[in-house]
mmCIF file of C-alpha atoms in Angstrom:
data_model
loop_
_atom_site.group_PDB
_atom_site.id
_atom_site.type_symbol
_atom_site.label_atom_id
_atom_site.label_comp_id
_atom_site.label_asym_id
_atom_site.label_seq_id
_atom_site.Cartn_x
_atom_site.Cartn_y
_atom_site.Cartn_z
ATOM 1 C CA UNK A 18 0.012 0.036 -0.180
ATOM 2 C CA UNK A 19 1.328 3.429 -1.038
ATOM 3 C CA UNK A 20 1.013 6.468 0.589
ATOM 4 C CA UNK A 21 -1.513 9.337 0.252
ATOM 5 C CA UNK A 22 -0.420 12.107 -1.977
ATOM 6 C CA UNK A 23 -2.008 14.186 0.909
ATOM 7 C CA UNK A 24 -2.410 13.329 3.945
ATOM 8 C CA UNK A 25 -5.177 15.651 4.373
ATOM 9 C CA UNK A 26 -6.595 17.554 1.089
ATOM 10 C CA UNK A 27 -5.904 21.440 0.632
ATOM 11 C CA UNK A 28 -9.406 22.716 0.659
ATOM 12 C CA UNK A 29 -11.243 24.989 -1.434
ATOM 13 C CA UNK A 30 -9.115 24.021 -4.771
ATOM 14 C CA UNK A 31 -10.935 21.030 -6.088
ATOM 15 C CA UNK A 32 -8.449 17.882 -5.503
ATOM 16 C CA UNK A 33 -9.658 14.537 -5.413
ATOM 17 C CA UNK A 34 -7.818 11.856 -4.485
ATOM 18 C CA UNK A 35 -8.442 7.801 -4.242
ATOM 19 C CA UNK A 36 -7.102 4.660 -3.519
ATOM 20 C CA UNK A 37 -6.910 2.162 -6.433
ATOM 21 C CA UNK A 38 -7.795 -1.506 -5.739
ATOM 22 C CA UNK A 39 -3.974 -1.844 -6.705
ATOM 23 C CA UNK A 40 -3.086 0.645 -3.947
ATOM 24 C CA UNK A 41 -1.884 3.521 -5.679
ATOM 25 C CA UNK A 42 -3.695 6.403 -5.647
ATOM 26 C CA UNK A 43 -5.396 8.737 -8.518
ATOM 27 C CA UNK A 44 -5.019 12.621 -7.998
ATOM 28 C CA UNK A 45 -6.982 14.706 -10.193
ATOM 29 C CA UNK A 46 -8.659 18.244 -10.176
ATOM 30 C CA UNK A 47 -12.859 18.376 -9.984
ATOM 31 C CA UNK A 48 -14.371 21.482 -11.635
ATOM 32 C CA UNK A 49 -17.864 23.040 -9.750
ATOM 33 C CA UNK A 50 -20.896 21.603 -10.687
ATOM 34 C CA UNK A 51 -21.514 24.921 -12.292
ATOM 35 C CA UNK A 52 -18.009 24.957 -14.238
ATOM 36 C CA UNK A 53 -18.730 21.092 -15.386
ATOM 37 C CA UNK A 54 -22.448 22.292 -17.073
ATOM 38 C CA UNK A 55 -20.565 24.880 -18.514
ATOM 39 C CA UNK A 56 -18.048 22.385 -20.109
ATOM 40 C CA UNK A 57 -14.528 22.123 -17.920
ATOM 41 C CA UNK A 58 -13.313 19.101 -17.539
ATOM 42 C CA UNK A 59 -11.744 17.216 -14.669
ATOM 43 C CA UNK A 60 -8.163 17.008 -15.054
ATOM 44 C CA UNK A 61 -5.898 14.051 -13.686
ATOM 45 C CA UNK A 62 -2.976 15.318 -11.677
ATOM 46 C CA UNK A 63 0.482 13.241 -11.064
ATOM 47 C CA UNK A 64 0.381 11.844 -7.353
ATOM 48 C CA UNK A 65 3.558 11.838 -6.925
ATOM 49 C CA UNK A 66 4.231 15.082 -7.324
ATOM 50 C CA UNK A 67 1.671 16.858 -5.143
ATOM 51 C CA UNK A 68 3.266 19.859 -4.579
ATOM 52 C CA UNK A 69 3.483 20.535 -8.194
ATOM 53 C CA UNK A 70 -0.054 18.897 -8.343
ATOM 54 C CA UNK A 71 -1.278 21.253 -5.803
ATOM 55 C CA UNK A 72 0.086 24.275 -8.079
ATOM 56 C CA UNK A 73 -1.319 22.921 -10.839
ATOM 57 C CA UNK A 74 -5.196 22.884 -9.284
ATOM 58 C CA UNK A 75 -4.426 26.508 -7.897
ATOM 59 C CA UNK A 76 -4.162 26.769 -11.596
ATOM 60 C CA UNK A 77 -7.074 26.182 -12.746
ATOM 61 C CA UNK A 78 -9.321 26.841 -10.319
ATOM 62 C CA UNK A 79 -8.306 30.412 -11.230
ATOM 63 C CA UNK A 80 -8.375 29.669 -15.301
ATOM 64 C CA UNK A 81 -12.248 28.325 -14.715
ATOM 65 C CA UNK A 82 -13.204 31.822 -13.498
ATOM 66 C CA UNK A 83 -15.088 30.724 -9.929
ATOM 67 C CA UNK A 84 -18.258 29.000 -10.652
ATOM 68 C CA UNK A 85 -19.559 30.371 -14.178
ATOM 69 C CA UNK A 86 -16.720 29.450 -16.290
ATOM 70 C CA UNK A 87 -16.863 30.319 -20.012
ATOM 71 C CA UNK A 88 -18.630 27.733 -21.590
ATOM 72 C CA UNK A 89 -17.528 25.765 -24.809
ATOM 73 C CA UNK A 90 -19.887 25.596 -27.547
ATOM 74 C CA UNK A 91 -19.919 22.025 -28.998
ATOM 75 C CA UNK A 92 -22.850 22.274 -31.144
ATOM 76 C CA UNK A 93 -23.134 18.633 -30.925
ATOM 77 C CA UNK A 94 -19.400 18.166 -31.836
ATOM 78 C CA UNK A 95 -18.214 15.895 -29.438
ATOM 79 C CA UNK A 96 -15.841 12.983 -28.711
ATOM 80 C CA UNK A 97 -18.853 10.598 -29.654
ATOM 81 C CA UNK A 98 -19.636 12.262 -32.776
ATOM 82 C CA UNK A 99 -16.444 13.183 -34.003
ATOM 83 C CA UNK A 100 -15.603 8.903 -33.563
ATOM 84 C CA UNK A 101 -18.967 8.169 -35.499
ATOM 85 C CA UNK A 102 -17.796 10.604 -38.374
ATOM 86 C CA UNK A 103 -14.360 8.944 -38.612
ATOM 87 C CA UNK A 104 -16.100 5.703 -38.717
ATOM 88 C CA UNK A 105 -17.957 6.679 -42.073
ATOM 89 C CA UNK A 106 -15.366 8.439 -43.105
ATOM 90 C CA UNK A 107 -13.358 6.992 -46.497
ATOM 91 C CA UNK A 108 -10.649 7.405 -44.472
ATOM 92 C CA UNK A 109 -11.393 4.549 -42.216
ATOM 93 C CA UNK A 110 -12.733 2.217 -45.095
ATOM 94 C CA UNK A 111 -9.411 2.294 -46.355
ATOM 95 C CA UNK A 112 -7.237 0.910 -43.676
ATOM 96 C CA UNK A 113 -6.551 -2.603 -43.675
ATOM 97 C CA UNK A 114 -9.725 -4.375 -41.064
ATOM 98 C CA UNK A 115 -6.820 -5.553 -38.399
ATOM 99 C CA UNK A 116 -6.249 -1.531 -38.371
ATOM 100 C CA UNK A 117 -9.601 -0.997 -38.248
ATOM 101 C CA UNK A 118 -10.213 -3.150 -35.300
ATOM 102 C CA UNK A 119 -7.506 -1.780 -33.683
ATOM 103 C CA UNK A 120 -9.215 1.478 -33.974
ATOM 104 C CA UNK A 121 -12.476 0.809 -32.726
ATOM 105 C CA UNK A 122 -11.177 -0.941 -29.292
ATOM 106 C CA UNK A 123 -8.966 2.206 -28.602
ATOM 107 C CA UNK A 124 -12.444 4.495 -29.893
ATOM 108 C CA UNK A 125 -14.758 2.507 -27.311
ATOM 109 C CA UNK A 126 -11.806 3.070 -24.839
ATOM 110 C CA UNK A 127 -11.638 6.984 -25.356
ATOM 111 C CA UNK A 128 -15.730 7.287 -25.645
ATOM 112 C CA UNK A 129 -16.177 5.666 -22.211
ATOM 113 C CA UNK A 130 -13.524 8.261 -20.482
ATOM 114 C CA UNK A 131 -14.691 11.526 -22.732
ATOM 115 C CA UNK A 132 -17.001 10.586 -24.987
ATOM 116 C CA UNK A 133 -19.309 13.353 -24.079
ATOM 117 C CA UNK A 134 -17.071 15.950 -23.951
ATOM 118 C CA UNK A 135 -16.410 19.051 -26.925
ATOM 119 C CA UNK A 136 -14.100 18.486 -29.412
ATOM 120 C CA UNK A 137 -12.619 21.795 -29.083
ATOM 121 C CA UNK A 138 -12.347 21.897 -25.285
ATOM 122 C CA UNK A 139 -9.216 19.679 -25.107
ATOM 123 C CA UNK A 140 -5.499 20.702 -25.161
ATOM 124 C CA UNK A 141 -2.597 19.448 -24.551
ATOM 125 C CA UNK A 142 -1.978 19.706 -20.679
ATOM 126 C CA UNK A 143 -5.657 17.566 -20.404
ATOM 127 C CA UNK A 144 -4.277 14.862 -22.852
ATOM 128 C CA UNK A 145 -0.850 14.935 -21.566
ATOM 129 C CA UNK A 146 -2.099 14.671 -17.934
ATOM 130 C CA UNK A 147 -4.307 11.752 -19.340
ATOM 131 C CA UNK A 148 -1.379 10.100 -21.073
ATOM 132 C CA UNK A 149 1.010 10.413 -17.400
ATOM 133 C CA UNK A 150 -2.037 8.795 -16.250
ATOM 134 C CA UNK A 151 -2.437 5.813 -18.398
ATOM 135 C CA UNK A 152 1.587 5.501 -19.128
ATOM 136 C CA UNK A 153 1.753 4.476 -14.852
ATOM 137 C CA UNK A 154 -0.689 1.334 -15.500
ATOM 138 C CA UNK A 155 0.009 0.453 -18.789
ATOM 139 C CA UNK A 156 2.993 2.361 -21.109
ATOM 140 C CA UNK A 157 2.653 0.406 -24.144
ATOM 141 C CA UNK A 158 -1.008 1.052 -24.382
ATOM 142 C CA UNK A 159 -1.010 4.677 -23.216
ATOM 143 C CA UNK A 160 0.867 5.194 -26.073
ATOM 144 C CA UNK A 161 -1.601 3.617 -28.310
ATOM 145 C CA UNK A 162 -4.803 5.089 -27.034
ATOM 146 C CA UNK A 163 -2.729 8.442 -27.715
ATOM 147 C CA UNK A 164 -2.215 7.832 -31.176
ATOM 148 C CA UNK A 165 -5.567 6.649 -31.919
ATOM 149 C CA UNK A 166 -6.770 10.566 -30.128
ATOM 150 C CA UNK A 167 -4.565 11.938 -32.449
ATOM 151 C CA UNK A 168 -6.010 10.641 -35.294
ATOM 152 C CA UNK A 169 -9.112 11.402 -34.387
ATOM 153 C CA UNK A 170 -7.907 15.392 -33.961
ATOM 154 C CA UNK A 171 -6.356 15.194 -37.145
ATOM 155 C CA UNK A 172 -9.903 14.638 -38.799
ATOM 156 C CA UNK A 173 -11.740 16.886 -36.825
ATOM 157 C CA UNK A 174 -9.466 19.700 -37.921
ATOM 158 C CA UNK A 175 -10.564 18.357 -41.721
ATOM 159 C CA UNK A 176 -13.848 18.884 -40.953
ATOM 160 C CA UNK A 177 -13.112 22.367 -39.210
ATOM 161 C CA UNK A 178 -14.292 21.453 -35.745
ATOM 162 C CA UNK A 179 -10.946 22.561 -34.676
ATOM 163 C CA UNK A 180 -8.457 24.728 -36.064
ATOM 164 C CA UNK A 181 -6.039 24.153 -38.505
ATOM 165 C CA UNK A 182 -2.289 22.893 -36.499
ATOM 166 C CA UNK A 183 -4.367 22.279 -33.200
ATOM 167 C CA UNK A 184 -4.084 18.501 -32.395
ATOM 168 C CA UNK A 185 -3.218 18.096 -28.804
ATOM 169 C CA UNK A 186 -1.914 15.392 -29.142
ATOM 170 C CA UNK A 187 1.338 16.177 -31.124
ATOM 171 C CA UNK A 188 4.375 16.670 -29.623
ATOM 172 C CA UNK A 189 3.790 15.058 -26.513
ATOM 173 C CA UNK A 190 7.602 13.566 -26.650
ATOM 174 C CA UNK A 191 5.678 10.093 -25.651
ATOM 175 C CA UNK A 192 7.788 7.419 -24.031
ATOM 176 C CA UNK A 193 8.625 4.401 -26.674
ATOM 177 C CA UNK A 194 8.260 0.961 -25.634
ATOM 178 C CA UNK A 195 11.096 -1.567 -25.565
ATOM 179 C CA UNK A 196 11.335 -3.295 -28.672
ATOM 180 C CA UNK A 197 10.396 -6.846 -28.275
ATOM 181 C CA UNK A 198 13.073 -9.406 -28.947
ATOM 182 C CA UNK A 199 12.312 -13.144 -28.156
ATOM 183 C CA UNK A 200 12.195 -15.872 -29.875
ATOM 184 C CA UNK A 201 12.086 -19.432 -29.753
ATOM 185 C CA UNK A 202 14.513 -22.073 -29.257
ATOM 186 C CA UNK A 203 14.797 -25.138 -31.229
ATOM 187 C CA UNK A 204 13.668 -26.439 -28.130
ATOM 188 C CA UNK A 205 10.652 -24.362 -27.705
ATOM 189 C CA UNK A 206 9.791 -24.887 -31.124
ATOM 190 C CA UNK A 207 10.050 -28.775 -31.110
ATOM 191 C CA UNK A 208 7.989 -28.923 -27.625
ATOM 192 C CA UNK A 209 4.930 -26.293 -29.479
ATOM 193 C CA UNK A 210 4.820 -28.914 -32.342
ATOM 194 C CA UNK A 211 4.532 -32.002 -30.215
ATOM 195 C CA UNK A 212 2.273 -30.319 -27.557
ATOM 196 C CA UNK A 213 -0.271 -29.469 -30.952
ATOM 197 C CA UNK A 214 0.098 -33.168 -32.246
ATOM 198 C CA UNK A 215 -0.514 -34.602 -28.907
ATOM 199 C CA UNK A 216 -4.132 -32.186 -29.043
ATOM 200 C CA UNK A 217 -4.847 -33.230 -32.227
ATOM 201 C CA UNK A 218 -4.632 -29.851 -33.772
ATOM 202 C CA UNK A 219 -2.405 -30.748 -36.810
ATOM 203 C CA UNK A 220 -3.753 -27.467 -38.193
ATOM 204 C CA UNK A 221 -2.546 -25.745 -35.342
ATOM 205 C CA UNK A 222 0.870 -27.435 -35.615
ATOM 206 C CA UNK A 223 1.012 -26.609 -39.408
ATOM 207 C CA UNK A 224 0.439 -22.503 -38.496
ATOM 208 C CA UNK A 225 3.045 -22.595 -36.023
ATOM 209 C CA UNK A 226 5.216 -23.852 -38.486
ATOM 210 C CA UNK A 227 4.071 -21.564 -41.507
ATOM 211 C CA UNK A 228 4.506 -18.929 -38.942
ATOM 212 C CA UNK A 229 8.345 -19.938 -38.114
ATOM 213 C CA UNK A 230 9.396 -20.872 -41.742
ATOM 214 C CA UNK A 231 7.543 -18.474 -43.969
ATOM 215 C CA UNK A 232 7.758 -15.557 -40.934
ATOM 216 C CA UNK A 233 4.372 -14.106 -41.786
ATOM 217 C CA UNK A 234 2.390 -12.445 -39.416
ATOM 218 C CA UNK A 235 -0.683 -13.831 -37.645
ATOM 219 C CA UNK A 236 -3.386 -12.846 -39.904
ATOM 220 C CA UNK A 237 -1.740 -13.620 -43.118
ATOM 221 C CA UNK A 238 -1.265 -17.480 -41.418
ATOM 222 C CA UNK A 239 -4.833 -17.921 -40.501
ATOM 223 C CA UNK A 240 -6.227 -16.269 -43.544
ATOM 224 C CA UNK A 241 -3.850 -18.329 -45.665
ATOM 225 C CA UNK A 242 -5.509 -19.701 -49.431
ATOM 226 C CA UNK A 243 -5.284 -23.284 -50.303
ATOM 227 C CA UNK A 244 -4.439 -21.992 -53.869
ATOM 228 C CA UNK A 245 -1.478 -20.098 -53.039
ATOM 229 C CA UNK A 246 0.348 -22.810 -52.447
ATOM 230 C CA UNK A 247 2.281 -24.098 -55.108
ATOM 231 C CA UNK A 248 3.977 -27.683 -56.444
ATOM 232 C CA UNK A 249 6.390 -26.325 -58.741
ATOM 233 C CA UNK A 250 8.488 -28.537 -60.855
ATOM 234 C CA UNK A 251 11.876 -26.651 -61.437
ATOM 235 C CA UNK A 252 13.864 -29.301 -63.179
ATOM 236 C CA UNK A 253 16.291 -30.315 -61.148
ATOM 237 C CA UNK A 254 13.826 -30.542 -58.310
ATOM 238 C CA UNK A 255 10.895 -29.505 -56.810
ATOM 239 C CA UNK A 256 9.517 -26.579 -54.903
ATOM 240 C CA UNK A 257 6.845 -25.896 -52.695
ATOM 241 C CA UNK A 258 6.073 -21.825 -52.880
ATOM 242 C CA UNK A 259 3.545 -19.740 -50.820
ATOM 243 C CA UNK A 260 2.273 -16.969 -53.058
ATOM 244 C CA UNK A 261 1.105 -13.997 -51.187
ATOM 245 C CA UNK A 262 -0.362 -10.514 -50.544
ATOM 246 C CA UNK A 263 0.645 -9.428 -47.135
ATOM 247 C CA UNK A 264 -1.699 -8.056 -45.268
ATOM 248 C CA UNK A 265 -0.093 -4.697 -43.329
ATOM 249 C CA UNK A 266 1.619 -3.816 -46.830
ATOM 250 C CA UNK A 267 -0.236 -4.760 -49.303
ATOM 251 C CA UNK A 268 3.460 -6.606 -51.328
ATOM 252 C CA UNK A 269 3.855 -9.480 -52.767
ATOM 253 C CA UNK A 270 5.885 -12.567 -52.003
ATOM 254 C CA UNK A 271 7.034 -15.745 -52.939
ATOM 255 C CA UNK A 272 8.044 -17.595 -50.380
ATOM 256 C CA UNK A 273 9.809 -21.125 -50.880
ATOM 257 C CA UNK A 274 8.944 -24.142 -48.464
ATOM 258 C CA UNK A 275 11.427 -24.869 -45.813
ATOM 259 C CA UNK A 276 11.720 -28.863 -45.960
ATOM 260 C CA UNK A 277 10.218 -29.360 -42.130
ATOM 261 C CA UNK A 278 7.169 -26.939 -43.996
ATOM 262 C CA UNK A 279 6.715 -28.461 -46.980
ATOM 263 C CA UNK A 280 5.130 -31.937 -45.980
ATOM 264 C CA UNK A 281 2.897 -30.258 -43.712
ATOM 265 C CA UNK A 282 1.137 -28.008 -46.005
ATOM 266 C CA UNK A 283 0.867 -31.216 -48.710
ATOM 267 C CA UNK A 284 -0.878 -32.863 -46.349
ATOM 268 C CA UNK A 285 -3.176 -30.206 -44.970
ATOM 269 C CA UNK A 286 -4.218 -29.674 -49.119
ATOM 270 C CA UNK A 287 -4.871 -33.515 -49.429
ATOM 271 C CA UNK A 288 -6.843 -33.140 -46.734
ATOM 272 C CA UNK A 289 -8.890 -30.359 -47.478
ATOM 273 C CA UNK A 290 -12.873 -30.547 -47.496
ATOM 274 C CA UNK A 291 -13.972 -29.387 -51.744
ATOM 275 C CA UNK A 292 -16.000 -26.312 -50.361
ATOM 276 C CA UNK A 293 -12.705 -25.144 -48.320
ATOM 277 C CA UNK A 294 -11.025 -22.228 -49.618
ATOM 278 C CA UNK A 295 -8.336 -21.441 -46.648
ATOM 279 C CA UNK A 296 -5.372 -23.936 -45.783
ATOM 280 C CA UNK A 297 -6.631 -23.658 -41.747
ATOM 281 C CA UNK A 298 -9.411 -24.939 -40.414
ATOM 282 C CA UNK A 299 -10.064 -25.215 -36.354
ATOM 283 C CA UNK A 300 -9.568 -29.135 -36.011
ATOM 284 C CA UNK A 301 -12.136 -28.993 -33.226
ATOM 285 C CA UNK A 302 -14.953 -26.566 -35.039
ATOM 286 C CA UNK A 303 -14.140 -27.493 -38.834
ATOM 287 C CA UNK A 304 -14.680 -23.436 -39.310
ATOM 288 C CA UNK A 305 -11.973 -20.892 -40.458
ATOM 289 C CA UNK A 306 -10.409 -19.100 -37.265
ATOM 290 C CA UNK A 307 -11.459 -16.094 -36.363
ATOM 291 C CA UNK A 308 -8.686 -13.800 -33.690
ATOM 292 C CA UNK A 309 -10.313 -14.736 -30.725
ATOM 293 C CA UNK A 310 -9.877 -18.753 -31.403
ATOM 294 C CA UNK A 311 -7.231 -18.539 -32.626
ATOM 295 C CA UNK A 312 -5.132 -17.043 -29.913
ATOM 296 C CA UNK A 313 -6.937 -19.523 -27.617
ATOM 297 C CA UNK A 314 -6.148 -22.266 -29.028
ATOM 298 C CA UNK A 315 -2.461 -21.012 -29.059
ATOM 299 C CA UNK A 316 -2.571 -20.293 -25.507
ATOM 300 C CA UNK A 317 -3.580 -24.186 -24.752
ATOM 301 C CA UNK A 318 -0.343 -25.945 -26.915
ATOM 302 C CA UNK A 319 1.411 -22.655 -24.873
ATOM 303 C CA UNK A 320 0.398 -24.570 -21.629
ATOM 304 C CA UNK A 321 0.748 -27.841 -22.359
ATOM 305 C CA UNK A 322 4.310 -27.838 -24.338
ATOM 306 C CA UNK A 323 5.583 -25.834 -21.239
ATOM 307 C CA UNK A 324 5.417 -28.572 -19.796
ATOM 308 C CA UNK A 325 8.058 -30.077 -21.516
ATOM 309 C CA UNK A 326 9.928 -26.881 -21.756
ATOM 310 C CA UNK A 327 8.874 -24.067 -18.985
ATOM 311 C CA UNK A 328 11.049 -21.360 -20.708
ATOM 312 C CA UNK A 329 7.675 -20.816 -22.903
ATOM 313 C CA UNK A 330 6.292 -19.066 -20.037
ATOM 314 C CA UNK A 331 9.145 -18.221 -17.714
ATOM 315 C CA UNK A 332 10.170 -15.292 -17.501
ATOM 316 C CA UNK A 333 9.183 -14.108 -20.519
ATOM 317 C CA UNK A 334 6.161 -16.411 -22.043
ATOM 318 C CA UNK A 335 6.654 -17.098 -25.886
ATOM 319 C CA UNK A 336 3.763 -15.445 -28.189
ATOM 320 C CA UNK A 337 3.197 -16.421 -31.503
ATOM 321 C CA UNK A 338 4.103 -13.202 -33.274
ATOM 322 C CA UNK A 339 7.620 -13.877 -31.605
ATOM 323 C CA UNK A 340 8.248 -16.839 -34.362
ATOM 324 C CA UNK A 341 8.246 -14.261 -37.096
ATOM 325 C CA UNK A 342 11.284 -12.973 -35.290
ATOM 326 C CA UNK A 343 12.422 -16.512 -34.635
ATOM 327 C CA UNK A 344 13.104 -16.940 -38.650
ATOM 328 C CA UNK A 345 15.085 -14.125 -38.689
ATOM 329 C CA UNK A 346 17.672 -15.047 -35.918
ATOM 330 C CA UNK A 347 17.711 -18.599 -37.336
ATOM 331 C CA UNK A 348 18.297 -17.833 -40.823
ATOM 332 C CA UNK A 349 21.020 -15.518 -39.859
ATOM 333 C CA UNK A 350 22.464 -17.968 -37.628
ATOM 334 C CA UNK A 351 22.417 -20.705 -40.338
ATOM 335 C CA UNK A 352 24.333 -17.791 -42.599
ATOM 336 C CA UNK A 353 21.608 -15.801 -44.527
ATOM 337 C CA UNK A 354 22.423 -12.548 -45.900
ATOM 338 C CA UNK A 355 20.302 -9.498 -44.336
ATOM 339 C CA UNK A 356 18.367 -8.974 -47.447
ATOM 340 C CA UNK A 357 17.253 -12.579 -48.094
ATOM 341 C CA UNK A 358 15.863 -12.514 -44.919
ATOM 342 C CA UNK A 359 14.286 -9.509 -45.694
ATOM 343 C CA UNK A 360 13.048 -11.005 -48.997
ATOM 344 C CA UNK A 361 11.123 -13.386 -46.829
ATOM 345 C CA UNK A 362 10.066 -11.050 -44.202
ATOM 346 C CA UNK A 363 8.767 -8.592 -46.434
ATOM 347 C CA UNK A 364 10.000 -5.524 -44.628
ATOM 348 C CA UNK A 365 12.408 -2.717 -44.303
ATOM 349 C CA UNK A 366 14.523 -4.916 -41.602
ATOM 350 C CA UNK A 367 17.649 -5.046 -44.013
ATOM 351 C CA UNK A 368 18.137 -1.297 -44.515
ATOM 352 C CA UNK A 369 15.946 -0.089 -41.912
ATOM 353 C CA UNK A 370 18.249 -0.225 -38.202
ATOM 354 C CA UNK A 371 15.883 -0.186 -35.833
ATOM 355 C CA UNK A 372 13.744 -3.344 -37.683
ATOM 356 C CA UNK A 373 16.903 -4.890 -38.092
ATOM 357 C CA UNK A 374 17.601 -5.041 -34.623
ATOM 358 C CA UNK A 375 14.410 -6.492 -33.751
ATOM 359 C CA UNK A 376 14.336 -9.112 -36.236
ATOM 360 C CA UNK A 377 17.832 -9.836 -37.120
ATOM 361 C CA UNK A 378 19.650 -9.162 -34.136
ATOM 362 C CA UNK A 379 23.502 -9.480 -33.672
ATOM 363 C CA UNK A 380 23.980 -12.739 -32.068
ATOM 364 C CA UNK A 381 27.642 -14.903 -31.741
ATOM 365 C CA UNK A 382 27.075 -16.999 -34.524
ATOM 366 C CA UNK A 383 26.544 -14.180 -37.045
ATOM 367 C CA UNK A 384 29.548 -11.875 -34.695
ATOM 368 C CA UNK A 385 32.181 -14.893 -35.441
ATOM 369 C CA UNK A 386 31.838 -15.074 -39.296
ATOM 370 C CA UNK A 387 32.511 -11.792 -39.040
ATOM 371 C CA UNK A 388 35.572 -12.095 -36.946
ATOM 372 C CA UNK A 389 36.734 -15.065 -38.466
ATOM 373 C CA UNK A 390 36.579 -13.510 -42.326
ATOM 374 C CA UNK A 391 39.261 -11.399 -41.051
ATOM 375 C CA UNK A 392 42.774 -12.610 -42.703
ATOM 376 C CA UNK A 393 46.289 -10.928 -42.608
ATOM 377 C CA UNK A 394 47.460 -11.004 -45.744
ATOM 378 C CA UNK A 395 50.461 -12.900 -46.290
ATOM 379 C CA UNK A 396 53.683 -12.144 -48.274
ATOM 380 C CA UNK A 397 54.278 -13.199 -51.080
ATOM 381 C CA UNK A 398 57.032 -15.596 -51.641
ATOM 382 C CA UNK A 399 59.316 -14.791 -54.244
ATOM 383 C CA UNK A 400 62.574 -17.649 -55.443
ATOM 384 C CA UNK A 401 65.264 -16.396 -54.585
ATOM 385 C CA UNK A 402 67.970 -15.854 -57.309
ATOM 386 C CA UNK A 403 70.553 -18.300 -57.646
#
């Protein structure tokens, strides 16, 4: 249990504090009833800086102008109204389905907090204070919410609901989340495949193998089409390939299938029903996976596999998205060039230092090859004159 910001709240400033279930404290400035009716918003303050928060409360009370602060007319232009307008817009329609789903989840959270507030009433201190409050609990999600809110404010400017260049989410200097670097070991991969097969989930085993050896995102794995996989006769040998359009960037890819992956794809194609269009159907329901059902199956398999390989859950649980990163690490360890790995990933990891560090981090094997490549020039041997 943490200490309260104020043992006794200063009177007359509108300061409020409340302890949360986890023992932390919320501290905020509460406008008077008249000020609320006039459009003044509550403001989150910093419980770790009581002196600063008290000064902020004094300033807020002063700026509110007493009991009758100036009303900001919304004319129906509230946050909820803006969300509805944006959802009907062509800008929203042009975004990818996965992006739309993410926006809608964020908009729902924003609506619960700010839905009835006039969109013109927000300024940077209000947004930044909310961000700081969110960041103390969920740092990564805090930044995500502010980015989604920023999309709404930018759209409000286009509609004329806010002045140009007034987006209060700009230049907040949001703290960047640490880049995830987790990838699977061979022992973890083998444990996952064995668990999927033991549970009678061959489609999930195929999906895990496809994500690992073909390095594509979860949505592309789930929606992989049967007709996108071909067995090509190259004369000297045969090769299975996967032709796809990547969901995030919309770029085309032709991925050769690894020898450990091709037999699984062949078996799934041979077992497909006459009306089946996707490579993967859920092993228990016979229907294509939804995102939620897929995550449920993954969690079940990982839990089972962790009995044989505890590192899957402890201390840093392996996530399905980490299998894409696993490809980059394994391929580089085997001697693949960064450019070749980038061709499979379909992003700019080969030329972008930040992405390269995520998908192809430096490791002992690659560093050892670089070190061993250094050769001292040998002195030329000349035959001595007799």
